[in-house]
Amino acid sequence: MIEDFIHETRFRIASMLDRRKPLDGLLGLPAFFTLVVLAFMVISSRTDISSESLGELEREAQGHLDKGHFVEARIAAMRLMQEGMQNSKALLIEAKALCGMGRENDALRLLSRMAPVDRPGHAPAHVIQATILLAQKNGDVQAASQHINNALLSDPSNQDATELAARFAAGRRDWKTALSHLNQMSLNKRADLMLMKATALQFTGQENDAVKFAAQAEEALRLLQKSVPSHGNEVRFSIAASLSLQRKFEEAVQWILSGVSGKPTKEERQIIGGIYLSWSRYLKEQPAADRMEVLHLLEQGIQVSPESQDLIMAFLGDCEELTSTPADRQRYMERILGNGGIATSFLHYHMGVQEWKKGNRDAAKSHFELASSLNPGFKAIGNNLAMAIASVSSDRADLEKALAIINELIQQEPENPFFLDTRGHVLAKMGQFKEAVSDFERSLPHARDKNSSHVKLADLYERLGMTDLASEHRSASLAHMASAGGANPVVR
């Protein structure tokens, strides 16, 4: 396609001129300009095709797409290209039509012609491919990231690419990067992006600016609610988030509850739980914070949203900081978390951690098993269960079970140091010392208890006959004796 050829060559010439040896790039310019002239001659020779009829075909294809008539849109786009005008817009329309027909993979193949993953091409095509990949259940996130970067390299001014880059960074909680992209955009009439920017400002430590921007987002959202009432819950929840960012927590809770008819839905419970969590974290940061008031807010949140794992983890952490006796804390936790389901799973998780700290490994394993049965898939519980199994059992079947649990977690988070450390213990118990060493070495830079890691590595290297490395890790462990905690901590 001539249009795409010219688009790609623009990037090529920019790349050549940026090289350290510019003469090497300049040597290619005569041939490059010859190709451009030839391309211009081809374009100029198409006098038999009416630009008006091509424009009509393009409008027809876009009109079908806008109405959701995907088959008709694709046919019109293909006719447009058959008429000799194989432009990028026709391909984009066809790709979007294919997506509407549920043929995402065909759309990706079509778009890769003008926007391959390994180099910058047509920016809009990169954006669509990234969007498709991120929307797929098992989409290639790395390829999506490459397409986003290619789109920005190809056309730094492309607002769709910049917005997608901001959303991608926000989804990964990389708020600094998200904010850098949002700062390049005009956010007028974009209440959703205003709210995202307020959130990014909050998480990058710019609280005062976050409050100001959240107020602007709230104003825009309320106007949107009046003009487009069909958005319903989306706008209502966003207004609650903007109020929370302005630290108007009680007002945010009441705003959500005012729109509840009957019992709150799961989504409404999640929103309210999130508000209480933010409220408690804000109160906790205040110099004269009342610890019991913080716990009371978390308790209220758990009562509304008992499935909120973030709320419960915050509650458990704050309970540990109470000055009351362990027995009093235990009774308090049982009262709040003993109502069944996910909440009770965390009660067993907490009890397992306490038993582990006391050295009661078998009791800890039993609690982690109960917690896992009530809340399968929660990473901290699964990790601790695998660690406890490796600690108390020598049965091959039990160890294989522990390895399967931790392998699944590492597949989700390949560089998580806690998961790698746990797998190292499981593999060592199974006699797979080389594999165990690899995991311990990978986890060591970010290990919570470096002394314990060095001691374990020294033992494993000794078993492998690598006495120099064993001696090196024994020496390193002495440097960390002040922070040594004996056995590998199971609290993750």
Short mmCIF file of C-alpha atoms in Angstrom, two decimals, residues 152-344:
data_model
loop_
_atom_site.label_atom_id
_atom_site.label_comp_id
_atom_site.label_asym_id
_atom_site.label_seq_id
_atom_site.Cartn_x
_atom_site.Cartn_y
_atom_site.Cartn_z
CA LEU A 152 4.15 6.14 20.30
CA LEU A 153 7.42 5.89 18.37
CA SER A 154 5.60 6.07 15.06
CA ASP A 155 3.38 8.99 16.02
CA PRO A 156 4.07 10.57 19.44
CA SER A 157 1.11 12.92 18.94
CA ASN A 158 -1.44 10.10 18.51
CA GLN A 159 -3.92 10.64 21.33
CA ASP A 160 -5.37 7.13 21.16
CA ALA A 161 -1.89 5.65 21.62
CA THR A 162 -1.12 8.01 24.50
CA GLU A 163 -4.41 7.22 26.23
CA LEU A 164 -3.91 3.47 25.84
CA ALA A 165 -0.37 3.80 27.19
CA ALA A 166 -1.74 5.66 30.23
CA ARG A 167 -4.44 3.05 30.83
CA PHE A 168 -1.95 0.22 30.42
CA ALA A 169 0.42 1.78 32.96
CA ALA A 170 -2.45 2.44 35.39
CA GLY A 171 -3.56 -1.18 35.08
CA ARG A 172 -0.06 -2.21 36.18
CA ARG A 173 -0.15 0.37 38.99
CA ASP A 174 2.76 2.20 37.37
CA TRP A 175 1.27 5.54 38.31
CA LYS A 176 4.35 7.60 37.51
CA THR A 177 4.32 6.41 33.89
CA ALA A 178 0.55 6.81 33.66
CA LEU A 179 0.85 10.39 34.87
CA SER A 180 3.59 11.18 32.33
CA HIS A 181 1.26 10.10 29.50
CA LEU A 182 -1.77 11.89 30.93
CA ASN A 183 0.24 15.12 31.18
CA GLN A 184 0.61 15.06 27.38
CA MET A 185 -3.14 14.94 26.79
CA SER A 186 -5.92 17.45 26.73
CA LEU A 187 -8.44 16.16 29.25
CA ASN A 188 -11.25 18.59 28.51
CA LYS A 189 -14.61 16.79 28.54
CA ARG A 190 -12.85 13.53 29.51
CA ALA A 191 -14.07 12.94 33.04
CA ASP A 192 -12.70 9.39 33.06
CA LEU A 193 -9.17 10.58 32.30
CA MET A 194 -9.47 13.40 34.83
CA LEU A 195 -10.30 10.80 37.47
CA MET A 196 -7.39 8.63 36.35
CA LYS A 197 -5.04 11.60 36.65
CA ALA A 198 -6.34 12.40 40.14
CA THR A 199 -5.65 8.78 41.11
CA ALA A 200 -2.17 8.90 39.60
CA LEU A 201 -1.41 12.11 41.47
CA GLN A 202 -2.59 10.51 44.72
CA PHE A 203 -0.36 7.46 44.29
CA THR A 204 2.68 9.52 43.33
CA GLY A 205 2.53 11.50 46.55
CA GLN A 206 0.96 14.66 45.13
CA GLU A 207 -2.04 14.62 47.46
CA ASN A 208 -3.02 18.29 47.23
CA ASP A 209 -2.99 18.24 43.43
CA ALA A 210 -4.94 14.98 43.54
CA VAL A 211 -7.68 16.63 45.61
CA LYS A 212 -7.92 19.57 43.19
CA PHE A 213 -8.04 17.35 40.12
CA ALA A 214 -10.58 15.01 41.74
CA ALA A 215 -12.84 18.02 42.32
CA GLN A 216 -12.62 18.87 38.61
CA ALA A 217 -13.37 15.24 37.76
CA GLU A 218 -16.40 15.26 40.05
CA GLU A 219 -17.77 18.40 38.41
CA ALA A 220 -17.34 16.90 34.93
CA LEU A 221 -18.90 13.61 36.03
CA ARG A 222 -21.98 15.30 37.49
CA LEU A 223 -22.48 17.20 34.23
CA LEU A 224 -22.10 13.93 32.34
CA GLN A 225 -24.66 12.26 34.58
CA LYS A 226 -27.20 14.95 33.75
CA SER A 227 -26.57 14.90 30.02
CA VAL A 228 -26.14 11.14 29.54
CA PRO A 229 -28.22 9.40 32.23
CA SER A 230 -27.91 6.06 30.42
CA HIS A 231 -24.37 5.66 31.76
CA GLY A 232 -25.95 4.97 35.16
CA ASN A 233 -23.69 3.06 37.52
CA GLU A 234 -20.46 3.84 35.70
CA VAL A 235 -20.82 7.55 36.40
CA ARG A 236 -22.24 6.97 39.88
CA PHE A 237 -19.27 4.85 40.92
CA SER A 238 -16.83 7.33 39.38
CA ILE A 239 -18.39 10.18 41.36
CA ALA A 240 -17.92 8.12 44.53
CA ALA A 241 -14.26 7.58 43.63
CA SER A 242 -13.75 11.31 43.03
CA LEU A 243 -15.31 12.09 46.42
CA SER A 244 -13.05 9.56 48.08
CA LEU A 245 -9.97 11.12 46.44
CA GLN A 246 -11.11 14.46 47.87
CA ARG A 247 -11.20 12.76 51.30
CA LYS A 248 -14.98 13.19 51.50
CA PHE A 249 -15.28 9.56 52.56
CA GLU A 250 -18.56 9.69 54.44
CA GLU A 251 -20.18 11.60 51.59
CA ALA A 252 -18.86 9.00 49.13
CA VAL A 253 -20.41 6.13 51.12
CA GLN A 254 -23.74 7.93 51.37
CA TRP A 255 -23.65 8.73 47.66
CA ILE A 256 -23.42 5.03 46.79
CA LEU A 257 -26.01 3.97 49.38
CA SER A 258 -28.46 6.60 48.14
CA GLY A 259 -28.64 4.82 44.80
CA VAL A 260 -29.05 1.32 46.24
CA SER A 261 -32.42 -0.33 45.84
CA GLY A 262 -32.74 -3.34 48.11
CA LYS A 263 -29.48 -5.10 48.94
CA PRO A 264 -26.25 -3.69 47.49
CA THR A 265 -24.95 -5.52 44.43
CA LYS A 266 -21.50 -7.11 44.45
CA GLU A 267 -20.12 -4.13 42.53
CA GLU A 268 -21.69 -1.67 44.99
CA ARG A 269 -20.25 -3.63 47.91
CA GLN A 270 -16.79 -3.53 46.32
CA ILE A 271 -17.00 0.24 45.85
CA ILE A 272 -18.12 0.84 49.45
CA GLY A 273 -15.44 -1.52 50.76
CA GLY A 274 -12.81 0.36 48.77
CA ILE A 275 -13.97 3.68 50.23
CA TYR A 276 -13.71 2.35 53.79
CA LEU A 277 -10.24 1.00 53.03
CA SER A 278 -9.06 4.37 51.67
CA TRP A 279 -10.70 6.12 54.64
CA SER A 280 -8.91 3.90 57.15
CA ARG A 281 -5.52 4.34 55.40
CA TYR A 282 -5.93 8.11 55.37
CA LEU A 283 -6.90 8.20 59.06
CA LYS A 284 -3.98 5.94 59.96
CA GLU A 285 -1.54 8.39 58.37
CA GLN A 286 -2.66 11.24 60.62
CA PRO A 287 -0.25 12.10 63.48
CA ALA A 288 -2.83 11.64 66.24
CA ALA A 289 -4.62 8.68 64.69
CA ASP A 290 -6.86 6.60 66.95
CA ARG A 291 -5.97 2.98 66.18
CA MET A 292 -9.33 1.68 67.32
CA GLU A 293 -11.12 4.15 65.04
CA VAL A 294 -9.04 2.84 62.13
CA LEU A 295 -10.08 -0.71 63.00
CA HIS A 296 -13.69 0.39 63.38
CA LEU A 297 -13.67 1.75 59.80
CA LEU A 298 -12.21 -1.51 58.51
CA GLU A 299 -14.82 -3.42 60.49
CA GLN A 300 -17.59 -1.37 58.86
CA GLY A 301 -16.09 -2.05 55.46
CA ILE A 302 -15.90 -5.81 56.10
CA GLN A 303 -19.52 -5.86 57.24
CA VAL A 304 -20.58 -4.34 53.91
CA SER A 305 -18.04 -6.14 51.71
CA PRO A 306 -16.96 -9.38 53.45
CA GLU A 307 -15.42 -10.64 50.21
CA SER A 308 -12.91 -7.77 50.05
CA GLN A 309 -9.54 -9.44 50.56
CA ASP A 310 -7.67 -6.12 50.64
CA LEU A 311 -9.88 -4.91 53.49
CA ILE A 312 -9.33 -8.09 55.49
CA MET A 313 -5.56 -8.06 54.98
CA ALA A 314 -5.46 -4.44 56.18
CA PHE A 315 -7.60 -5.43 59.18
CA LEU A 316 -5.25 -8.29 60.10
CA GLY A 317 -2.20 -6.07 59.78
CA ASP A 318 -3.68 -3.33 61.95
CA CYS A 319 -4.85 -5.82 64.57
CA GLU A 320 -1.25 -6.93 65.03
CA GLU A 321 -0.37 -3.37 66.07
CA LEU A 322 -2.90 -3.30 68.92
CA THR A 323 -1.53 -3.16 72.45
CA SER A 324 -4.19 -5.54 73.77
CA THR A 325 -3.30 -9.10 74.78
CA PRO A 326 -3.08 -11.87 72.13
CA ALA A 327 -6.21 -13.47 73.58
CA ASP A 328 -8.18 -10.23 73.27
CA ARG A 329 -7.00 -9.76 69.70
CA GLN A 330 -7.98 -13.32 68.85
CA ARG A 331 -11.50 -12.84 70.23
CA TYR A 332 -11.85 -9.56 68.33
CA MET A 333 -10.75 -11.17 65.06
CA GLU A 334 -13.07 -14.12 65.54
CA ARG A 335 -15.98 -11.77 66.06
CA ILE A 336 -15.23 -9.84 62.86
CA LEU A 337 -14.04 -12.67 60.61
CA GLY A 338 -15.92 -15.68 61.91
CA ASN A 339 -19.03 -15.35 59.75
CA GLY A 340 -17.99 -17.84 57.09
CA GLY A 341 -16.64 -17.68 53.55
CA ILE A 342 -13.63 -15.63 52.59
CA ALA A 343 -13.55 -13.74 55.90
CA THR A 344 -13.23 -16.99 57.87
#
